[in-house]
Amino acid sequence: MLARFALKLSLKLIYVGLSLLALSVIVFVISHFAIGDPLQAFYGDVIERMNEASLARARARLGLDEPLIYQYLNYLERLINGDLGISLRYRMPVSKVLDGLFFKYFFLGFSSYLLVFLCATLIAIICALYEGRLIDKIICSTGTIFFYTPAFILSVILILIFAIHLQILPSFGAYDLGQESNLKNRLYHLILPLSVMILTHVWYYGYTFRNKLLEELRKEYILSYKAKGLNNFEIIGIKCLRNIMPTILNFMAISVPHILGGTYVVEAVFNYPGLGALAIDSAKNHDYNLLMCIVMLTGLLVIVSALLAKTLGEMADPRLKNALEVNHG
Amino acid sequence: MRSLEVINSIPAILVVLLLGTLIRSDGILEISILVGMSSWFSLARIVRVEAKQISKQGYIEASYAMGGNFLHILIKHILPNILSPILFVLISSISFAMGTEATLSFLGLGLPPDELSLGSLLGLSKRALLQNSWPVIIFPSIILVSLLLAVTIVGSTFGTQKILKPRML
C-alpha cells in the first residue's frame, strides 16, 4: 500500500517536473524570438559606445555566441539557481521585484477561488431545489448575463455605484496609507474586487453543478430515499451533493487558470497590488524578462494546485480509488 | 497535445500579454492575430476529443473495412459529425475575442483611442470615472454585453439543435 502510494506520488512529481520543463522550453523560445537585442537589454545604452571586440566579449560573457541548445541549458541552470534575470523597467533583478509579492498578495486569488466554488455549490443546490420555478429562472438568466459581462465592465460599474455615488467602499489598492497591518482595512478593500470575481465566475460552475445535481436527481436510488421519508433538501443537499463531490473537486482542479486569469484583470482595474497588476504593467512597458518570470510562476502555481486538487478528488471518491487499484493491480 | 496542456495551464490573458510584448501591436490586424493566436487551444482540444469519440464508432470501422481510406473517412464521416460542436466553439470564441479585445483596449494594451471600437470607447471609462460622467461608461457597456449575449445565443443554437447533424438512419 505504502509502496504504491510512493510510486504514485513520484509519478506525479515527475509529471510536474516535465510540465515545468516544457513550459521553460516554450518561454525560452518565445524570449529568443522576442524583438529587441538582449545585449541592449542587459547593458542599456552603453552598448552604442562599445567597439567590436568588446561587443564580442560581452556576447561571450552572456553566452550568446553558443549554440541554441547550450543557451537553453545555461538559461535552465540560471533558473534553477534562482537567477531570474534583470527587469528592464525596474533595473534590478527580477527576484527582487517579485520578492514577497507572491505570497503577500496571494490573498485575492485564493479567497476568490474558495468563495467562487462555495457560492457555485450553494447556487446549484438552490436552483436544483426550485427547478423550473421562478427563482431558478431568475438565477439562471442573471447568472448568464453576469457571466458574459467582461470583468472590467462590472468592476467599473461597481466602482461607479459603490465608490463614487454611495461612497461606502474604497475603489483601489489593498489598504489605506499607513494601515498596512490593519486586517479590517484590508478586508474592506477586498470587498469590491472579490464581488467582481465571484459574480463573473460563479455562474459557469454553478450551472454545471446544477445540471449534475439534476442528473443525479433523476436516478433510481433517489426513489428509495423518498420512500425512506427524506425531504427534498436532505436528498439534494446531502445525498446528491456527496455523489457529485468528485465532479466539483475535478472542476476545482482544472479551473485554476480560469480564476487566476480573472484576478489578473480585476487586479489591474482596482490597482490591487499583485502578480496580475505587475504582469499588465510589464506588458505595457515591454519588460518581457519580468513578464516571462510571471508566466513561469503562474504555470508553477497552476500545475501544483491542479495536482493538489486532483489528488484530493481521488481521495474523496472511493469509486475512483477502487477503479485505479483495479487498473494497477 | 501535452504541450498544449502546458500552455493551457497559463491563464489566457497572460498568453495574450506575453505574445503582445513580442509583437508590439497597435493596429487592428495585429490585435486580431494576437487574439487568434491565443485562443485556438481550446478549439483544438475539443475537436480532438470529439473526433476521437466518433472514430471509435462502429460505422467508421465498417467504412475502413470496406476500403475507405483516411481522407475519405475524415471528410465523409468524421467532419459532418463534429461540425456542430466546432461551430459552437467557433461562435463562442467570437464573443471571447470581442471580450478580450475590449479588455486589452481598456488596459491600454489594445487599440488606441482614435481607432473606433467598443473596447477603445470603454478604454475611456477610467478617465470618465474621475469626471463622474456615467453615460460614457454605461452605454458602451450595455451594447457590448448585449452583443456578447446575442452572439452566444446564436452559437448555442448551432451547438444544440439538429440543423447540422447528419441524419441517423
mmCIF file of C-alpha atoms in Angstrom, chain B:
data_model
loop_
_atom_site.group_PDB
_atom_site.id
_atom_site.type_symbol
_atom_site.label_atom_id
_atom_site.label_comp_id
_atom_site.label_asym_id
_atom_site.label_seq_id
_atom_site.Cartn_x
_atom_site.Cartn_y
_atom_site.Cartn_z
ATOM 1 C CA MET B 1 -1.349 17.702 -27.076
ATOM 2 C CA ARG B 2 0.714 17.599 -23.888
ATOM 3 C CA SER B 3 2.429 20.864 -24.744
ATOM 4 C CA LEU B 4 -0.980 22.380 -25.443
ATOM 5 C CA GLU B 5 -1.988 21.329 -21.955
ATOM 6 C CA VAL B 6 1.019 23.154 -20.604
ATOM 7 C CA ILE B 7 0.094 26.328 -22.490
ATOM 8 C CA ASN B 8 -3.442 25.883 -21.259
ATOM 9 C CA SER B 9 -2.157 25.933 -17.706
ATOM 10 C CA ILE B 10 -1.355 29.613 -18.157
ATOM 11 C CA PRO B 11 -4.339 31.970 -17.998
ATOM 12 C CA ALA B 12 -5.416 33.122 -21.472
ATOM 13 C CA ILE B 13 -4.961 36.792 -20.640
ATOM 14 C CA LEU B 14 -1.335 36.147 -19.710
ATOM 15 C CA VAL B 15 -0.693 34.407 -23.039
ATOM 16 C CA VAL B 16 -2.129 37.435 -24.825
ATOM 17 C CA LEU B 17 0.080 39.747 -22.770
ATOM 18 C CA LEU B 18 3.182 37.660 -23.429
ATOM 19 C CA LEU B 19 2.571 37.486 -27.170
ATOM 20 C CA GLY B 20 1.669 41.175 -27.124
ATOM 21 C CA THR B 21 5.077 42.175 -25.789
ATOM 22 C CA LEU B 22 6.700 40.275 -28.613
ATOM 23 C CA ILE B 23 4.561 41.642 -31.429
ATOM 24 C CA ARG B 24 4.293 45.239 -30.178
ATOM 25 C CA SER B 25 0.855 45.669 -31.551
ATOM 26 C CA ASP B 26 -1.394 48.606 -32.032
ATOM 27 C CA GLY B 27 -3.201 48.020 -35.326
ATOM 28 C CA ILE B 28 -6.429 46.159 -35.928
ATOM 29 C CA LEU B 29 -4.656 43.353 -37.805
ATOM 30 C CA GLU B 30 -2.031 42.813 -35.115
ATOM 31 C CA ILE B 31 -4.637 42.688 -32.372
ATOM 32 C CA SER B 32 -6.692 40.195 -34.379
ATOM 33 C CA ILE B 33 -3.659 37.953 -34.889
ATOM 34 C CA LEU B 34 -2.808 38.250 -31.209
ATOM 35 C CA VAL B 35 -6.271 37.272 -30.005
ATOM 36 C CA GLY B 36 -6.487 34.500 -32.597
ATOM 37 C CA MET B 37 -3.116 33.076 -31.681
ATOM 38 C CA SER B 38 -4.035 32.882 -28.046
ATOM 39 C CA SER B 39 -7.487 31.322 -28.335
ATOM 40 C CA TRP B 40 -7.161 28.309 -30.622
ATOM 41 C CA PHE B 41 -6.024 25.917 -27.917
ATOM 42 C CA SER B 42 -9.471 25.095 -26.585
ATOM 43 C CA LEU B 43 -10.849 24.553 -30.095
ATOM 44 C CA ALA B 44 -8.008 22.140 -30.856
ATOM 45 C CA ARG B 45 -8.694 20.197 -27.679
ATOM 46 C CA ILE B 46 -12.424 19.962 -28.258
ATOM 47 C CA VAL B 47 -12.048 18.865 -31.887
ATOM 48 C CA ARG B 48 -9.572 16.213 -30.812
ATOM 49 C CA VAL B 49 -11.877 14.819 -28.140
ATOM 50 C CA GLU B 50 -14.923 14.805 -30.438
ATOM 51 C CA ALA B 51 -13.066 13.250 -33.354
ATOM 52 C CA LYS B 52 -11.607 10.575 -31.107
ATOM 53 C CA GLN B 53 -15.021 9.745 -29.752
ATOM 54 C CA ILE B 54 -16.517 9.406 -33.228
ATOM 55 C CA SER B 55 -13.631 7.385 -34.610
ATOM 56 C CA LYS B 56 -14.483 4.676 -32.087
ATOM 57 C CA GLN B 57 -17.974 4.207 -33.567
ATOM 58 C CA GLY B 58 -18.897 1.101 -35.471
ATOM 59 C CA TYR B 59 -19.575 2.742 -38.809
ATOM 60 C CA ILE B 60 -16.049 4.135 -39.009
ATOM 61 C CA GLU B 61 -14.732 0.618 -38.650
ATOM 62 C CA ALA B 62 -17.231 -0.570 -41.259
ATOM 63 C CA SER B 63 -16.106 2.116 -43.675
ATOM 64 C CA TYR B 64 -12.500 1.177 -43.020
ATOM 65 C CA ALA B 65 -13.288 -2.477 -43.680
ATOM 66 C CA MET B 66 -14.934 -1.543 -46.969
ATOM 67 C CA GLY B 67 -11.695 0.038 -48.101
ATOM 68 C CA GLY B 68 -12.328 3.709 -47.293
ATOM 69 C CA ASN B 69 -9.027 5.494 -46.888
ATOM 70 C CA PHE B 70 -8.109 8.033 -44.229
ATOM 71 C CA LEU B 71 -9.150 11.100 -46.204
ATOM 72 C CA HIS B 72 -12.489 9.597 -47.188
ATOM 73 C CA ILE B 73 -13.346 8.725 -43.604
ATOM 74 C CA LEU B 74 -12.200 12.130 -42.380
ATOM 75 C CA ILE B 75 -14.308 14.105 -44.838
ATOM 76 C CA LYS B 76 -17.347 11.886 -45.286
ATOM 77 C CA HIS B 77 -17.832 10.544 -41.776
ATOM 78 C CA ILE B 78 -15.974 12.488 -39.143
ATOM 79 C CA LEU B 79 -16.266 16.063 -40.396
ATOM 80 C CA PRO B 80 -20.088 16.196 -40.672
ATOM 81 C CA ASN B 81 -20.346 14.770 -37.184
ATOM 82 C CA ILE B 82 -18.056 17.242 -35.492
ATOM 83 C CA LEU B 83 -19.292 20.265 -37.444
ATOM 84 C CA SER B 84 -21.858 21.246 -34.872
ATOM 85 C CA PRO B 85 -19.527 21.328 -31.836
ATOM 86 C CA ILE B 86 -16.900 23.092 -33.952
ATOM 87 C CA LEU B 87 -19.368 25.806 -34.932
ATOM 88 C CA PHE B 88 -20.494 26.139 -31.334
ATOM 89 C CA VAL B 89 -16.938 26.670 -30.108
ATOM 90 C CA LEU B 90 -16.123 28.877 -33.085
ATOM 91 C CA ILE B 91 -19.020 31.232 -32.464
ATOM 92 C CA SER B 92 -18.455 31.337 -28.730
ATOM 93 C CA SER B 93 -14.842 32.195 -29.401
ATOM 94 C CA ILE B 94 -16.101 35.211 -31.365
ATOM 95 C CA SER B 95 -17.613 36.525 -28.173
ATOM 96 C CA PHE B 96 -14.465 35.578 -26.289
ATOM 97 C CA ALA B 97 -12.403 37.527 -28.826
ATOM 98 C CA MET B 98 -14.632 40.586 -28.532
ATOM 99 C CA GLY B 99 -14.354 40.451 -24.763
ATOM 100 C CA THR B 100 -10.587 40.066 -24.934
ATOM 101 C CA GLU B 101 -10.210 42.967 -27.336
ATOM 102 C CA ALA B 102 -12.313 45.163 -25.072
ATOM 103 C CA THR B 103 -10.300 44.111 -22.025
ATOM 104 C CA LEU B 104 -6.988 44.758 -23.792
ATOM 105 C CA SER B 105 -8.096 48.171 -25.008
ATOM 106 C CA PHE B 106 -9.343 49.034 -21.544
ATOM 107 C CA LEU B 107 -5.978 48.099 -20.032
ATOM 108 C CA GLY B 108 -4.273 50.292 -22.596
ATOM 109 C CA LEU B 109 -2.707 47.420 -24.494
ATOM 110 C CA GLY B 110 -5.127 47.156 -27.382
ATOM 111 C CA LEU B 111 -6.362 49.619 -29.963
ATOM 112 C CA PRO B 112 -5.505 53.297 -29.478
ATOM 113 C CA PRO B 113 -8.464 55.577 -28.666
ATOM 114 C CA ASP B 114 -8.586 57.049 -32.188
ATOM 115 C CA GLU B 115 -9.403 53.632 -33.678
ATOM 116 C CA LEU B 116 -13.107 53.307 -33.047
ATOM 117 C CA SER B 117 -14.167 50.116 -31.321
ATOM 118 C CA LEU B 118 -16.293 49.273 -28.315
ATOM 119 C CA GLY B 119 -13.109 48.369 -26.479
ATOM 120 C CA SER B 120 -11.396 51.678 -27.127
ATOM 121 C CA LEU B 121 -14.601 53.514 -26.207
ATOM 122 C CA LEU B 122 -14.631 51.644 -22.920
ATOM 123 C CA GLY B 123 -10.952 52.407 -22.543
ATOM 124 C CA LEU B 124 -12.042 55.981 -21.925
ATOM 125 C CA SER B 125 -14.078 54.872 -18.935
ATOM 126 C CA LYS B 126 -11.203 55.158 -16.482
ATOM 127 C CA ARG B 127 -10.984 58.857 -17.251
ATOM 128 C CA ALA B 128 -14.777 59.066 -17.209
ATOM 129 C CA LEU B 129 -14.772 57.642 -13.685
ATOM 130 C CA LEU B 130 -12.688 60.547 -12.478
ATOM 131 C CA GLN B 131 -15.010 63.040 -14.154
ATOM 132 C CA ASN B 132 -18.061 61.147 -12.938
ATOM 133 C CA SER B 133 -19.647 61.117 -16.401
ATOM 134 C CA TRP B 134 -21.551 57.853 -16.250
ATOM 135 C CA PRO B 135 -23.108 57.781 -19.767
ATOM 136 C CA VAL B 136 -19.623 57.272 -21.242
ATOM 137 C CA ILE B 137 -19.402 54.053 -19.246
ATOM 138 C CA ILE B 138 -22.938 52.727 -19.195
ATOM 139 C CA PHE B 139 -23.969 52.880 -22.860
ATOM 140 C CA PRO B 140 -20.996 51.130 -24.482
ATOM 141 C CA SER B 141 -21.139 48.515 -21.711
ATOM 142 C CA ILE B 142 -24.799 47.772 -22.360
ATOM 143 C CA ILE B 143 -24.150 47.436 -26.090
ATOM 144 C CA LEU B 144 -21.090 45.255 -25.610
ATOM 145 C CA VAL B 145 -22.776 42.927 -23.129
ATOM 146 C CA SER B 146 -25.907 42.526 -25.247
ATOM 147 C CA LEU B 147 -23.747 41.879 -28.321
ATOM 148 C CA LEU B 148 -21.802 39.197 -26.470
ATOM 149 C CA LEU B 149 -25.039 37.606 -25.258
ATOM 150 C CA ALA B 150 -26.538 37.663 -28.754
ATOM 151 C CA VAL B 151 -23.502 36.009 -30.319
ATOM 152 C CA THR B 152 -23.519 33.357 -27.619
ATOM 153 C CA ILE B 153 -27.190 32.586 -28.189
ATOM 154 C CA VAL B 154 -26.533 32.122 -31.914
ATOM 155 C CA GLY B 155 -23.633 29.837 -31.075
ATOM 156 C CA SER B 156 -25.586 27.681 -28.677
ATOM 157 C CA THR B 157 -28.349 27.310 -31.278
ATOM 158 C CA PHE B 158 -25.802 25.770 -33.619
ATOM 159 C CA GLY B 159 -24.476 23.628 -30.831
ATOM 160 C CA THR B 160 -27.682 22.117 -29.539
ATOM 161 C CA GLN B 161 -30.105 21.992 -32.441
ATOM 162 C CA LYS B 162 -30.029 19.386 -35.093
ATOM 163 C CA ILE B 163 -29.634 21.761 -38.057
ATOM 164 C CA LEU B 164 -26.209 20.480 -38.930
ATOM 165 C CA LYS B 165 -26.322 16.994 -37.541
ATOM 166 C CA PRO B 166 -26.312 14.238 -40.163
ATOM 167 C CA ARG B 167 -29.426 12.120 -40.102
ATOM 168 C CA MET B 168 -29.185 8.765 -38.443
ATOM 169 C CA LEU B 169 -30.833 6.027 -40.447
#
